[in-house]
Structure formats: C-alpha cells, structure tokens
Amino acid sequence: MIKQLFSILCISILFFNASCTTQKEVVEELEEEQEQNEEDLETEFDLPTLVSDSTLSFLRGDDTLSASIQDLDLEYLEITTVVLEHNNQQISEGIFSEDSTSINFPIDSKELPEGFVNLEVKLFLKEVLSEEEVEVTTTISMEVDNYFPAIFYESNYIQLQYFSYTDVWTAFSIDLFYADLEYNRITDIYNVANIEGDSLTLEIPEGYEGQEYFLCKLINNTQENPSSNGSTVTSVINSMYIDEISSNGSSKINYASSSNKGDYKSVTVAINNSIDYSFSGRYGKYETTTKDGYQFTTFENIIDPTAIKRVTLNDLVISSGDNSNIVVLSYINNGDTLWVEEDQLTEPTDWKALPYKDRERLLVSCFVKSDGIVGQIYNMFDFYDENNIEYYKTRKVLNENTEVIYSLRADNNQTEYYSLLTTTTKELPFTNYRNFYSPEDFGISIQDGDVTINNHNADYFYKFVMVKELDQSNPNFRQAIYITLNKSNHLTREFNFNLSSLNQENTNTLFDNLPLNYEVNVTNYDDSYYDALNNGAFKVNWDLE
C-alpha cells in the first residue's frame, strides 16, 4: 500500500515538472518574440528628401510647380499626402506620378502676392510598423509676376499741363497702353484724365511669357503761340513716348505734374540808399518804397521753385557803375527780404569765349542750385567783342548758399548728321568739352522700313526719337509727330527697330501707318534743357529724307 502510494506520488511529481517546463518555454518564446518586435520597431531608416524640379523663372496665372521625392524606402514608409503652402496656408495638393516619385502642384498664382515668395512643400508619411506620422518639408522660392507695374498720375495732372511759361496750350490729353517687344498693343488704351488720382494696375495678358514690355504714352496737345507779325500760330503736336520696362522691376510708376499754376510768392530786395544803382532782370509787378536808409522793392508773382519744377527762375540784376551782380528772386523765401550793401557789389569777371569749329554753334547757359533745387537764369552774362574776339562778363550771385553751374551746348550741322554735345563746369572757362564724344561712334542705315543704328566705340545710355513734320498750306498752322523710344540698358551693339506695326485705334493721335523715312536721332539724355546739366550728354541726328 505504502509502495503503491509512493509510485503515485512520484508520477504526480514527474507530471508537474513536465508541465512547468512547458510553460517556461512558452514564456521564453513570447519574450523572444516581443524583443524581436521591439527590435523591428527600433530599426533605423533615412527619411526621403524633397527636391524642386520646376524650371519656371516665375509664376503667372494658372501654373504648375513640380517637385520629386528622392530616397523613399517603401518598406518602412508609405505616403499619406503632400501639399504646397504659403504662410502656413495650403494653396495646392500634390498630384503624384505613377511611380509616386514626381509631384505636380497646380496653383492659381493670382492668389499669391506679387514679387518673390517662399512656398513650402510638405510631404506627410506614415511608418509601416508603428503607424506614426512623419513630415518632410522643403522650401521653394519663386517670383510671382501677374501684373504690370501700377501707374499713378497725381490728381488734376491733365489740368495742370495747360499751363506753360512759353506756350499757351488750348488742348492736352494723354493716352497710354502696354505693347510687346514687337510693338503690338497688348492692353486696352486708357485716358489719363479718367484714372488720375488713382492707380492703374493691369494684369499681364494670359499666354505672354516674357517680363519685358513697352509702356507707350500718346500725348496730344494744341498750342497757340504769337508770331513776330502779330498773328497767332496754332501748333498741333502728337507725341508717342515708348519706355522699355520690366514687370519685375519697380512696383509703381509715378507721374507728378511739372508745374503748379498759381504757386508764387512775394519777396523784397532792400538796397542801401548810398548806392547809385539801376536794376533789370526777369520779374513782373513790383513796388518800391524808401525807409531807414534803404530802398525796399517788393516783387509780386515770383516763381516758387519748390512748387513749380523745371522752370526758368526770376532774377534781378543790380548795376552800379562797372559793378553788376545778380539776385535770384526765386530763392528768397516768401515774405523775406534780401539786403544789399555797397561792398557786396563787384565787377563781373571776364572770360574769352571758346573758338568755333566749322559749322558749329555754341550756347552757354547758367543754372543755379540752392537746397537741392535747380533752376535756370538768363541774366548771368553780358557779352562784348574786342579785336573780333567775343568775351563774356560773368556776374556774381548775391544769394547765400547758392551754387552756380555753367552749361555749354555745342551743335554741329554736318552734311550726313547733326550732333549736339553738352558739357558742364563750375569754373570758367570750359575745357576739353569735345573730348567725350565722337560722331563716328555711331552709324545708321535704313532698309525695308527697318532702321539700324550701330554702336562702334561707345557705351552709352540712349534713346531714339523719330520726328515727322507735316506740311500745311496754312502758314499759321503746323503739325508734327514725335516718337520717342527710351532704352533702359546700354547701347553696346547693333540695335534694329521697326514701328510699322503700330496702328492705334480710337485715339486722338495720328500714328496710324507712320512711315520711318523722316528724322532719327540717338541721345543719352532727355530733350528737356534741365538735362543739359548732364555733363557728357550728346545727341546725334540723321535726316532720312
């Protein structure tokens, strides 16, 4: 009995030990599997990279940006989505190629601001094992170019153009439009009178691929000018100004009036009674009174150069015996008095005029500058001859802090061309004024309506002007057409142009089918006499008739 119980007990113990061994093995296997899973989850892998594939120089209208995914391991990662953002705002969702490596982003670029913007590509991924989200980003810098530079004309711009110091304009209008580099109009025509005081912002036409354009301004004015015989000469001037611009350049083009009618002032000059003097000059109404040993002369309607730009200034020449000086009335503040004592008056300085070359004419002008304001005065010089040699007598300016600039314009009318050179100096006499330019720098030819100007030795800023004078049987009526083409870059090689495609409709100008067989000139400065201050300026003109 005892032996039998012992046998049963041994069997039970053996069975228990076997059972314990089996459970231990299972636990160990589970632990090994968990460790393996943890090792799998902790496997290191490289994230893919995003690269911009876009070849676009700029964005315009409905456009497409492209990018590619490189080094994507699909064993560990799967793509969730990819988006394009600007300032953390989604603007497009990517469209994948069949192999999921290339991405296209269709966008409406007009939803973006003009100019350069930073766009962010965001690729969202999910890890295969952990299902955790992973994000990869890259930034694409692009230019957005949907609009021409805004054009702004100040309020009453057209009305203010009626006023001129040399002419009476009875009509004045400006129309403008944009043209491509082949001179084809690509926008509507806008009359400035309808847009002044506000900005005109025009969208670049869909399908236009470049960023260079012409801004064309058509100016029509009628002038009434008195003639020497007492009659009035009516002139109708039609002008076209063609400026080459870039849509990725200045964001705004501003036009301010060159004159403001009615901006005048009243100034006084007090001259010591001890001076026996006389005065002359460029001024209008005045009144003289005597008080406290001085003669006070108050001048009305003196031009205020801070309000009226590009103007001939009012001046006063004070002469006493051999002494003669000049006062710039326009540089006296409104209501102020400039005092003149006897010891201030000095004798003018003599200098000999430059010798003339054959077929050459010389014109000397005087400009003054004070507080950054420049104007021209006419009464700076007197002239006299001695032994058939011409001399200038140059006066001294009595205004304080006033700089004097002398300008020499030399024009030469040759058989094949006409040239105009400008030199400036602050000290007389002029020297070496002919050295900066040679007419041989340029050559011109015309064939089949194309005008070609060749640059041989020079490197200048330049513009082209084409002029056509229309014959009229009425001697008191003349009509002319001017076309000006401004170039923003340098003339460094042959330049060829043809305006025969210009044909404007519904305008009050006369540019339809304008031939080019008239007058052409190349210049590096504007026609305004104020640009005579540009030392080294030149103009060359060819008559193509």
Coordinates of C-alpha atoms in Angstrom, one line a residue, residues 318-538:
I318 CA 21.7 145.2 -59.8
S319 CA 24.2 147.5 -61.6
S320 CA 26.2 150.4 -60.2
G321 CA 29.0 151.8 -62.5
D322 CA 31.2 149.0 -63.6
N323 CA 29.8 146.7 -60.9
S324 CA 27.0 144.4 -61.6
N325 CA 25.6 141.4 -59.6
I326 CA 22.6 139.2 -59.7
V327 CA 19.9 138.2 -57.1
V328 CA 17.9 135.0 -57.7
L329 CA 14.5 136.3 -56.6
S330 CA 13.0 132.8 -56.6
Y331 CA 15.5 131.7 -53.9
I332 CA 14.2 134.3 -51.4
N333 CA 11.6 132.8 -49.0
N334 CA 8.1 134.1 -49.3
G335 CA 7.8 137.4 -47.4
D336 CA 11.6 137.6 -46.7
T337 CA 14.0 140.5 -47.5
L338 CA 17.4 140.2 -49.1
W339 CA 19.7 143.1 -48.0
V340 CA 22.3 144.6 -50.4
E341 CA 25.2 146.8 -49.2
E342 CA 27.7 148.7 -51.4
D343 CA 30.6 146.5 -50.6
Q344 CA 28.7 143.5 -51.9
L345 CA 28.6 144.8 -55.5
T346 CA 31.6 143.6 -57.6
E347 CA 32.8 143.9 -61.2
P348 CA 31.9 141.0 -63.4
T349 CA 34.6 138.5 -64.4
D350 CA 35.8 138.4 -68.0
W351 CA 36.5 135.2 -69.9
K352 CA 37.1 134.6 -73.5
A353 CA 34.5 132.6 -75.5
L354 CA 35.6 129.3 -77.0
P355 CA 36.7 129.2 -80.6
Y356 CA 34.2 127.9 -83.1
K357 CA 34.7 124.9 -85.4
D358 CA 33.4 124.8 -88.9
R359 CA 29.5 124.5 -89.0
E360 CA 29.4 124.6 -85.2
R361 CA 27.4 126.8 -82.8
L362 CA 27.9 127.2 -79.1
L363 CA 25.4 128.2 -76.5
V364 CA 26.3 128.9 -72.9
S365 CA 23.6 128.6 -70.2
C366 CA 23.7 129.3 -66.5
F367 CA 22.0 127.2 -63.8
V368 CA 21.8 127.8 -60.1
K369 CA 21.2 125.3 -57.2
S370 CA 20.1 126.0 -53.7
D371 CA 18.8 123.5 -51.1
G372 CA 18.7 120.9 -53.8
I373 CA 16.5 123.0 -56.1
V374 CA 17.9 123.7 -59.6
G375 CA 16.7 126.4 -62.0
Q376 CA 18.0 128.4 -64.9
I377 CA 18.7 132.1 -65.0
Y378 CA 19.1 134.1 -68.2
N379 CA 20.9 137.3 -67.0
M380 CA 24.2 135.9 -65.7
F381 CA 26.3 137.2 -68.6
D382 CA 27.0 140.2 -70.7
F383 CA 28.9 140.0 -73.9
Y384 CA 31.3 142.2 -75.8
D385 CA 33.8 142.0 -78.7
E386 CA 37.4 143.1 -78.6
N387 CA 39.5 142.7 -81.8
N388 CA 36.9 140.4 -83.2
I389 CA 37.2 138.1 -80.1
E390 CA 34.0 137.5 -78.1
Y391 CA 34.2 137.8 -74.3
Y392 CA 31.7 137.0 -71.6
K393 CA 31.2 139.1 -68.5
T394 CA 30.0 136.9 -65.6
R395 CA 28.2 138.2 -62.6
K396 CA 28.3 137.0 -59.1
V397 CA 25.2 135.7 -57.3
L398 CA 24.4 137.6 -54.1
N399 CA 22.2 134.9 -52.6
E400 CA 23.9 132.9 -49.9
N401 CA 24.5 129.1 -50.3
T402 CA 23.8 129.2 -54.0
E403 CA 25.8 127.1 -56.4
V404 CA 26.4 128.2 -60.0
I405 CA 26.7 125.6 -62.8
Y406 CA 27.6 126.6 -66.3
S407 CA 26.4 124.5 -69.3
L408 CA 27.9 124.6 -72.8
R409 CA 25.9 123.2 -75.7
A410 CA 27.8 122.7 -78.9
D411 CA 25.8 121.8 -82.0
N412 CA 27.3 120.9 -85.3
N413 CA 25.3 120.5 -88.5
Q414 CA 27.2 118.3 -90.9
T415 CA 26.0 117.0 -94.3
E416 CA 25.3 113.5 -93.1
Y417 CA 24.4 114.2 -89.4
Y418 CA 23.7 116.7 -86.8
S419 CA 25.2 116.5 -83.3
L420 CA 24.6 118.2 -80.0
L421 CA 27.1 118.0 -77.1
T422 CA 26.7 119.3 -73.6
T423 CA 29.5 120.0 -71.1
T424 CA 29.1 121.5 -67.6
T425 CA 31.5 123.2 -65.3
K426 CA 31.5 125.2 -62.1
E427 CA 34.6 127.1 -63.1
L428 CA 35.1 129.1 -66.3
P429 CA 36.3 128.8 -69.0
F430 CA 35.2 125.4 -70.4
T431 CA 38.0 123.0 -71.3
N432 CA 38.1 119.8 -73.3
Y433 CA 34.3 119.9 -74.0
R434 CA 34.6 118.0 -77.3
N435 CA 36.7 115.1 -76.0
F436 CA 34.0 112.8 -74.6
Y437 CA 32.2 112.0 -77.8
S438 CA 32.8 111.4 -81.4
P439 CA 30.1 111.2 -84.1
E440 CA 32.0 108.3 -85.6
D441 CA 30.8 106.2 -82.6
F442 CA 27.5 105.6 -84.3
G443 CA 26.4 104.6 -87.8
I444 CA 22.9 104.3 -89.2
S445 CA 21.3 102.5 -92.1
I446 CA 17.7 102.0 -93.3
Q447 CA 16.3 99.2 -95.4
D448 CA 12.8 97.9 -96.0
G449 CA 11.4 100.1 -93.2
D450 CA 14.0 98.9 -90.6
V451 CA 16.2 101.5 -89.1
T452 CA 19.5 100.1 -87.8
I453 CA 21.9 102.0 -85.5
N454 CA 25.3 100.6 -84.9
N455 CA 27.5 101.4 -82.0
H456 CA 31.2 101.2 -82.8
N457 CA 33.2 102.5 -79.8
A458 CA 30.8 104.0 -77.3
D459 CA 28.9 102.5 -74.3
Y460 CA 26.1 104.9 -73.5
F461 CA 22.6 105.1 -72.2
Y462 CA 20.5 106.1 -75.2
K463 CA 17.1 106.7 -76.6
F464 CA 15.7 107.1 -80.2
V465 CA 13.5 109.8 -81.4
M466 CA 11.6 109.7 -84.8
V467 CA 10.1 113.0 -86.0
K468 CA 7.8 113.7 -88.8
E469 CA 6.8 117.3 -89.7
L470 CA 3.5 117.5 -91.6
D471 CA 3.3 120.2 -94.3
Q472 CA 0.4 122.5 -94.0
S473 CA -0.7 125.1 -96.5
N474 CA -1.7 127.5 -93.7
P475 CA 1.4 129.3 -92.5
N476 CA -0.2 129.9 -89.1
F477 CA -0.8 126.1 -88.6
R478 CA 1.8 123.4 -88.2
Q479 CA 1.6 119.8 -87.2
A480 CA 4.2 117.3 -86.1
I481 CA 4.6 113.8 -84.9
Y482 CA 7.3 112.7 -82.4
I483 CA 8.0 109.1 -81.4
T484 CA 10.5 108.6 -78.6
L485 CA 11.9 105.1 -77.7
N486 CA 13.7 105.0 -74.4
K487 CA 16.0 102.1 -73.6
S488 CA 16.9 101.3 -70.1
N489 CA 20.1 99.4 -70.9
H490 CA 23.3 100.5 -72.7
L491 CA 23.8 100.6 -76.4
T492 CA 26.6 98.1 -76.8
R493 CA 25.8 96.5 -80.1
E494 CA 23.6 96.9 -83.2
F495 CA 20.0 97.9 -82.5
N496 CA 17.3 97.4 -85.1
F497 CA 13.7 98.5 -84.8
N498 CA 10.6 98.8 -87.0
L499 CA 7.5 100.6 -85.9
S500 CA 5.4 99.8 -88.9
S501 CA 3.2 97.6 -86.9
L502 CA 1.9 100.4 -84.7
N503 CA -1.7 101.0 -85.5
Q504 CA -3.7 102.5 -82.7
E505 CA -7.5 102.7 -82.8
N506 CA -9.9 105.0 -81.1
T507 CA -7.3 107.6 -80.1
N508 CA -6.9 111.3 -81.0
T509 CA -3.4 110.8 -82.3
L510 CA -2.0 110.4 -85.8
F511 CA 0.2 107.3 -85.6
D512 CA -1.6 105.0 -88.0
N513 CA 0.8 103.6 -90.5
L514 CA 3.5 106.1 -89.7
P515 CA 6.5 105.7 -92.0
L516 CA 10.0 105.8 -90.7
N517 CA 11.7 107.8 -93.5
Y518 CA 12.0 111.1 -91.6
E519 CA 14.3 112.1 -88.8
V520 CA 16.0 109.7 -86.4
N521 CA 18.3 110.6 -83.5
V522 CA 20.1 108.8 -80.8
T523 CA 20.8 110.5 -77.5
N524 CA 21.8 109.7 -73.9
Y525 CA 19.6 112.4 -72.2
D526 CA 16.1 113.8 -72.4
D527 CA 15.3 116.8 -74.5
S528 CA 14.5 118.9 -71.5
Y529 CA 17.0 121.7 -71.1
Y530 CA 17.4 120.7 -67.5
D531 CA 19.2 117.6 -68.7
A532 CA 21.8 119.9 -70.1
L533 CA 23.3 119.6 -66.6
N534 CA 24.3 116.1 -67.5
N535 CA 28.0 116.5 -68.2
G536 CA 29.0 114.5 -71.3
A537 CA 25.5 114.4 -72.8
F538 CA 25.1 114.0 -76.5

